[in-house]
C-alpha positions as YAML, in Angstrom:
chain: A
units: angstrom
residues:
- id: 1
  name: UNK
  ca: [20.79, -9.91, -11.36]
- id: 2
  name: UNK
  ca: [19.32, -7.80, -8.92]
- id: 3
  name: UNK
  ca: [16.37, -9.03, -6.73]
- id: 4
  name: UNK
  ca: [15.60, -5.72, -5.35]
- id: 5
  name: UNK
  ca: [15.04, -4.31, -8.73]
- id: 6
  name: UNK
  ca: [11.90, -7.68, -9.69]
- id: 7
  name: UNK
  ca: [8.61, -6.06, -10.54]
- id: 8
  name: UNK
  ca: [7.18, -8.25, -8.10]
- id: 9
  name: UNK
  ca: [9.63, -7.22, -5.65]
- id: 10
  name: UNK
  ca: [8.87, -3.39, -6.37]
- id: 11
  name: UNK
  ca: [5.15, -3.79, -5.86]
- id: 12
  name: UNK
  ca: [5.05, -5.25, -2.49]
- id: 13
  name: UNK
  ca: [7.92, -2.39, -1.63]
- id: 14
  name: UNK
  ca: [4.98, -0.05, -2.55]
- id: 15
  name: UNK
  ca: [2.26, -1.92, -0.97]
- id: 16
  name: UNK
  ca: [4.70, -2.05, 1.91]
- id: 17
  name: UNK
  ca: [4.32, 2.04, 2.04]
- id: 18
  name: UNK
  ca: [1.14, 1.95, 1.20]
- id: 19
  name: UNK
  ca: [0.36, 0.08, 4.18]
- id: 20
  name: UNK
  ca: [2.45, 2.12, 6.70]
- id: 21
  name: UNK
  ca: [0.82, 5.01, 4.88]
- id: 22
  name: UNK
  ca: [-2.55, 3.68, 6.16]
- id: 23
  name: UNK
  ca: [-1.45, 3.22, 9.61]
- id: 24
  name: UNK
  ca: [-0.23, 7.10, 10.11]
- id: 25
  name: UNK
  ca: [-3.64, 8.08, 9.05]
- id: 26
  name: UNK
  ca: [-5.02, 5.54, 11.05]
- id: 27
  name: UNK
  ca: [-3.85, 6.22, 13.63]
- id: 28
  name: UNK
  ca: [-4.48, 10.36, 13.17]
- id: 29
  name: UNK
  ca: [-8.57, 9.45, 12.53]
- id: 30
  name: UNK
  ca: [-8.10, 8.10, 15.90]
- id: 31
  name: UNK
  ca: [-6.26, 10.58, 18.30]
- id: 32
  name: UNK
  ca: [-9.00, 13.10, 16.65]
- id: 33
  name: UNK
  ca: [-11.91, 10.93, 17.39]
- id: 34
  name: UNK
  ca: [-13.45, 13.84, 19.52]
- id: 35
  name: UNK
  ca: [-12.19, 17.28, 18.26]
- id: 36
  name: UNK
  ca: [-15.16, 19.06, 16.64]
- id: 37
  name: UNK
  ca: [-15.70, 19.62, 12.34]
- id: 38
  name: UNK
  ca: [-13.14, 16.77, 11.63]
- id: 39
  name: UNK
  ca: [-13.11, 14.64, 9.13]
- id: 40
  name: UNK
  ca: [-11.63, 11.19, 8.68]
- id: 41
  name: UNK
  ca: [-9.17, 10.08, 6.13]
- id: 42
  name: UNK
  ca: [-8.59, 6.52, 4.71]
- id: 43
  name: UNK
  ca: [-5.80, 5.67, 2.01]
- id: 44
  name: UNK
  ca: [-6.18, 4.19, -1.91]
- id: 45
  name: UNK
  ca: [-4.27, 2.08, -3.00]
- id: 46
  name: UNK
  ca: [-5.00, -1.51, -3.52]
- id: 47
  name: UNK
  ca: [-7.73, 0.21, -5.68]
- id: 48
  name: UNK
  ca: [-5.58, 2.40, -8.00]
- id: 49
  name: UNK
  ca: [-3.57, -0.73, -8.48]
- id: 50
  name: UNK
  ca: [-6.35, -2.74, -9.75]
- id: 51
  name: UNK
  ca: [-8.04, -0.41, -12.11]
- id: 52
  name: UNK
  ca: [-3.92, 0.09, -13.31]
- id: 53
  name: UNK
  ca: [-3.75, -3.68, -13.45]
- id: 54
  name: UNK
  ca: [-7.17, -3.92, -15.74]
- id: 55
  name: UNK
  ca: [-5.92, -1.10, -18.28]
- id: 56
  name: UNK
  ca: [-4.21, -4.23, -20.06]
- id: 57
  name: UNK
  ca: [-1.91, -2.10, -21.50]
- id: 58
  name: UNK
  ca: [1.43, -4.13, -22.73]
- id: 59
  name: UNK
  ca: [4.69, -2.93, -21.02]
- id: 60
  name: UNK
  ca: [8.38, -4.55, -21.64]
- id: 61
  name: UNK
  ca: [10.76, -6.09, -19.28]
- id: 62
  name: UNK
  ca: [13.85, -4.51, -19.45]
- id: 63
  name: UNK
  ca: [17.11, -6.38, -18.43]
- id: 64
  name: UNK
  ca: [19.98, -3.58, -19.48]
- id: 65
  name: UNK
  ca: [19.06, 0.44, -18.55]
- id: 66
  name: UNK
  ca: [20.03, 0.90, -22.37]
- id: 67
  name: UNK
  ca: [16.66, -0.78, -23.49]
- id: 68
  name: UNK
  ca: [13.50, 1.29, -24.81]
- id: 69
  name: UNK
  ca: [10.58, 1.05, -22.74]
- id: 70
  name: UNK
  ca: [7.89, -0.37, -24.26]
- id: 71
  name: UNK
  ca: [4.63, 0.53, -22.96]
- id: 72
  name: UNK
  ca: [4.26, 2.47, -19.64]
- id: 73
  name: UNK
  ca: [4.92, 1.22, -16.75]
- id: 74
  name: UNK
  ca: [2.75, 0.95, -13.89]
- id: 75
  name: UNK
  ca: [3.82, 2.66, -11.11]
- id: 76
  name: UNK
  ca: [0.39, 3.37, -8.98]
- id: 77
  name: UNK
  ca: [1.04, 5.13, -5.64]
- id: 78
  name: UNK
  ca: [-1.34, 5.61, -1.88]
- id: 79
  name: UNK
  ca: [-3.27, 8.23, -2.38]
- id: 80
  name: UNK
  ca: [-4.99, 10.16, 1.45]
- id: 81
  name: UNK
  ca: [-8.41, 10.94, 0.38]
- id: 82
  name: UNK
  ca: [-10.70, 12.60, 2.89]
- id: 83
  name: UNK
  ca: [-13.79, 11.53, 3.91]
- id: 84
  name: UNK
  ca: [-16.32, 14.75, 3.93]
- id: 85
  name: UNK
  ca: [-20.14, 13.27, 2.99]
- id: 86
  name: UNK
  ca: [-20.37, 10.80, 6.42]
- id: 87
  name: UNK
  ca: [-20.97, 12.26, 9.79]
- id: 88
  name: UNK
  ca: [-21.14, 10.26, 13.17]
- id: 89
  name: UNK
  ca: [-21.11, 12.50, 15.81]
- id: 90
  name: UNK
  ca: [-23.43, 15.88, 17.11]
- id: 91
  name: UNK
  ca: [-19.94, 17.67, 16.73]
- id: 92
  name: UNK
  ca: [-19.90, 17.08, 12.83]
- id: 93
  name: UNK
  ca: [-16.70, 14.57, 13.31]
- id: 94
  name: UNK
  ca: [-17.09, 11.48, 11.59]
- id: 95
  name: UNK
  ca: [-14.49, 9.19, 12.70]
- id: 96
  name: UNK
  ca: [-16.10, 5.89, 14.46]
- id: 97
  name: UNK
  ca: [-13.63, 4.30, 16.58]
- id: 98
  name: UNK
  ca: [-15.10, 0.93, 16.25]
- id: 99
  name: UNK
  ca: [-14.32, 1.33, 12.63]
- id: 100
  name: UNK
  ca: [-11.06, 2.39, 12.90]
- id: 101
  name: UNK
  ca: [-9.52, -0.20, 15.34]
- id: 102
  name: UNK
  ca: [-11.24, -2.77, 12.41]
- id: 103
  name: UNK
  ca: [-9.27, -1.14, 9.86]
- id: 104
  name: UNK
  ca: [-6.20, -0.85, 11.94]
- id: 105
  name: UNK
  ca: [-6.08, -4.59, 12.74]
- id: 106
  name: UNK
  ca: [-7.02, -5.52, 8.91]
- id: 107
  name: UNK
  ca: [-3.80, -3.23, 8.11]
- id: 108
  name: UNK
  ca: [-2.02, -4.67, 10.25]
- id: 109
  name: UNK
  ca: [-2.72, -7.89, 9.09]
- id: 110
  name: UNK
  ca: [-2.06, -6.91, 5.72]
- id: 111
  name: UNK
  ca: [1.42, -5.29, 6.58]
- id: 112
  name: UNK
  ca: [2.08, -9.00, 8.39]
- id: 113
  name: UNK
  ca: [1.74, -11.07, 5.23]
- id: 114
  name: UNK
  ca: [3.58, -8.54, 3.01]
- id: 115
  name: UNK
  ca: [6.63, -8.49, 5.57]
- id: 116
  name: UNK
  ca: [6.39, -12.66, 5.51]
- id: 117
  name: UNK
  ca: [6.64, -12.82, 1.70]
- id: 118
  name: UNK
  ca: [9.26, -10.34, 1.52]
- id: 119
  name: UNK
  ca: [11.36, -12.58, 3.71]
- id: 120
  name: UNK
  ca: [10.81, -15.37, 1.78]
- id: 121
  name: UNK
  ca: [11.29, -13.76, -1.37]
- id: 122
  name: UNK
  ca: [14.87, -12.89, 0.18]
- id: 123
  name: UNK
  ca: [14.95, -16.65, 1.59]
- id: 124
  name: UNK
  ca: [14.84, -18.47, -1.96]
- id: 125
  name: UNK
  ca: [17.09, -15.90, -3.77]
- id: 126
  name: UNK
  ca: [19.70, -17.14, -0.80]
- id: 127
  name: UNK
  ca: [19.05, -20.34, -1.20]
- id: 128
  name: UNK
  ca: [19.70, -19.73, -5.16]
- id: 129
  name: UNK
  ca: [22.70, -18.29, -4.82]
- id: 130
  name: UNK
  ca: [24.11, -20.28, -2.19]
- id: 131
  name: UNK
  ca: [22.70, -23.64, -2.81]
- id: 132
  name: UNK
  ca: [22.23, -24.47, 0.53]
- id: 133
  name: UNK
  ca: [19.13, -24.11, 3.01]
...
């Protein structure tokens, strides 16, 4: 059995992007705090994921690659979406800097916990296998 291949697994792989996602755009709301008529970005995700998670729709595990899917799988990516109805500045940018260094250190945050439960998702299938701590 493959731990790579867990649903479980697979989502935090994807929140994993999704959250390095974030920081790239991040990170380009910030270095363009002050050129004129630009508009900030964020990234969806955690929401896409809920309203897939709330469809209640009934979807198979599948141990062998031979097996029928049953119901569809939920596979929810990041999404950039741009930000055009705000403005903060006389220049018609709308990126507050305050704001993003909040949402930077929440990602970053974020990013932390997923990388911790990774390795300890990685740390009990060892222990399984070997037997040993």
């Amino acid at each position: 059995m493959n731990i790579l291949s867990k649903p479980g697994f697979q989502l935090m792989e994807r929140s994993l992007d999704a959250a390095t996602l974030r920081q790239k755009v991040i990170a380009d709301n910030i270095a363009n705090v002050d050129t004129p008529y630009f508009k900030r970005s964020e990234v969806k995700f955690e929401e896409l994921l809920q309203q897939e998670m709330n469809g209640k729709s009934l979807v198979g595990y599948r141990t062998d690659p031979r097996h029928f899917y049953i119901g569809k799988p939920a596979q929810p990516g990041p999404q950039i979406v741009q930000d055009n109805q705000s403005m903060v500045n006389n220049n018609l940018n709308n990126v507050d800097m305050d704001y993003e260094m909040s949402l930077m250190a929440k990602n970053q945050l974020r990013y932390n916990v997923l990388i911790q439960e990774v390795s300890n998702q990685i740390k009990q299938a060892r222990t399984a296998i070997g037997g040993r701590t």
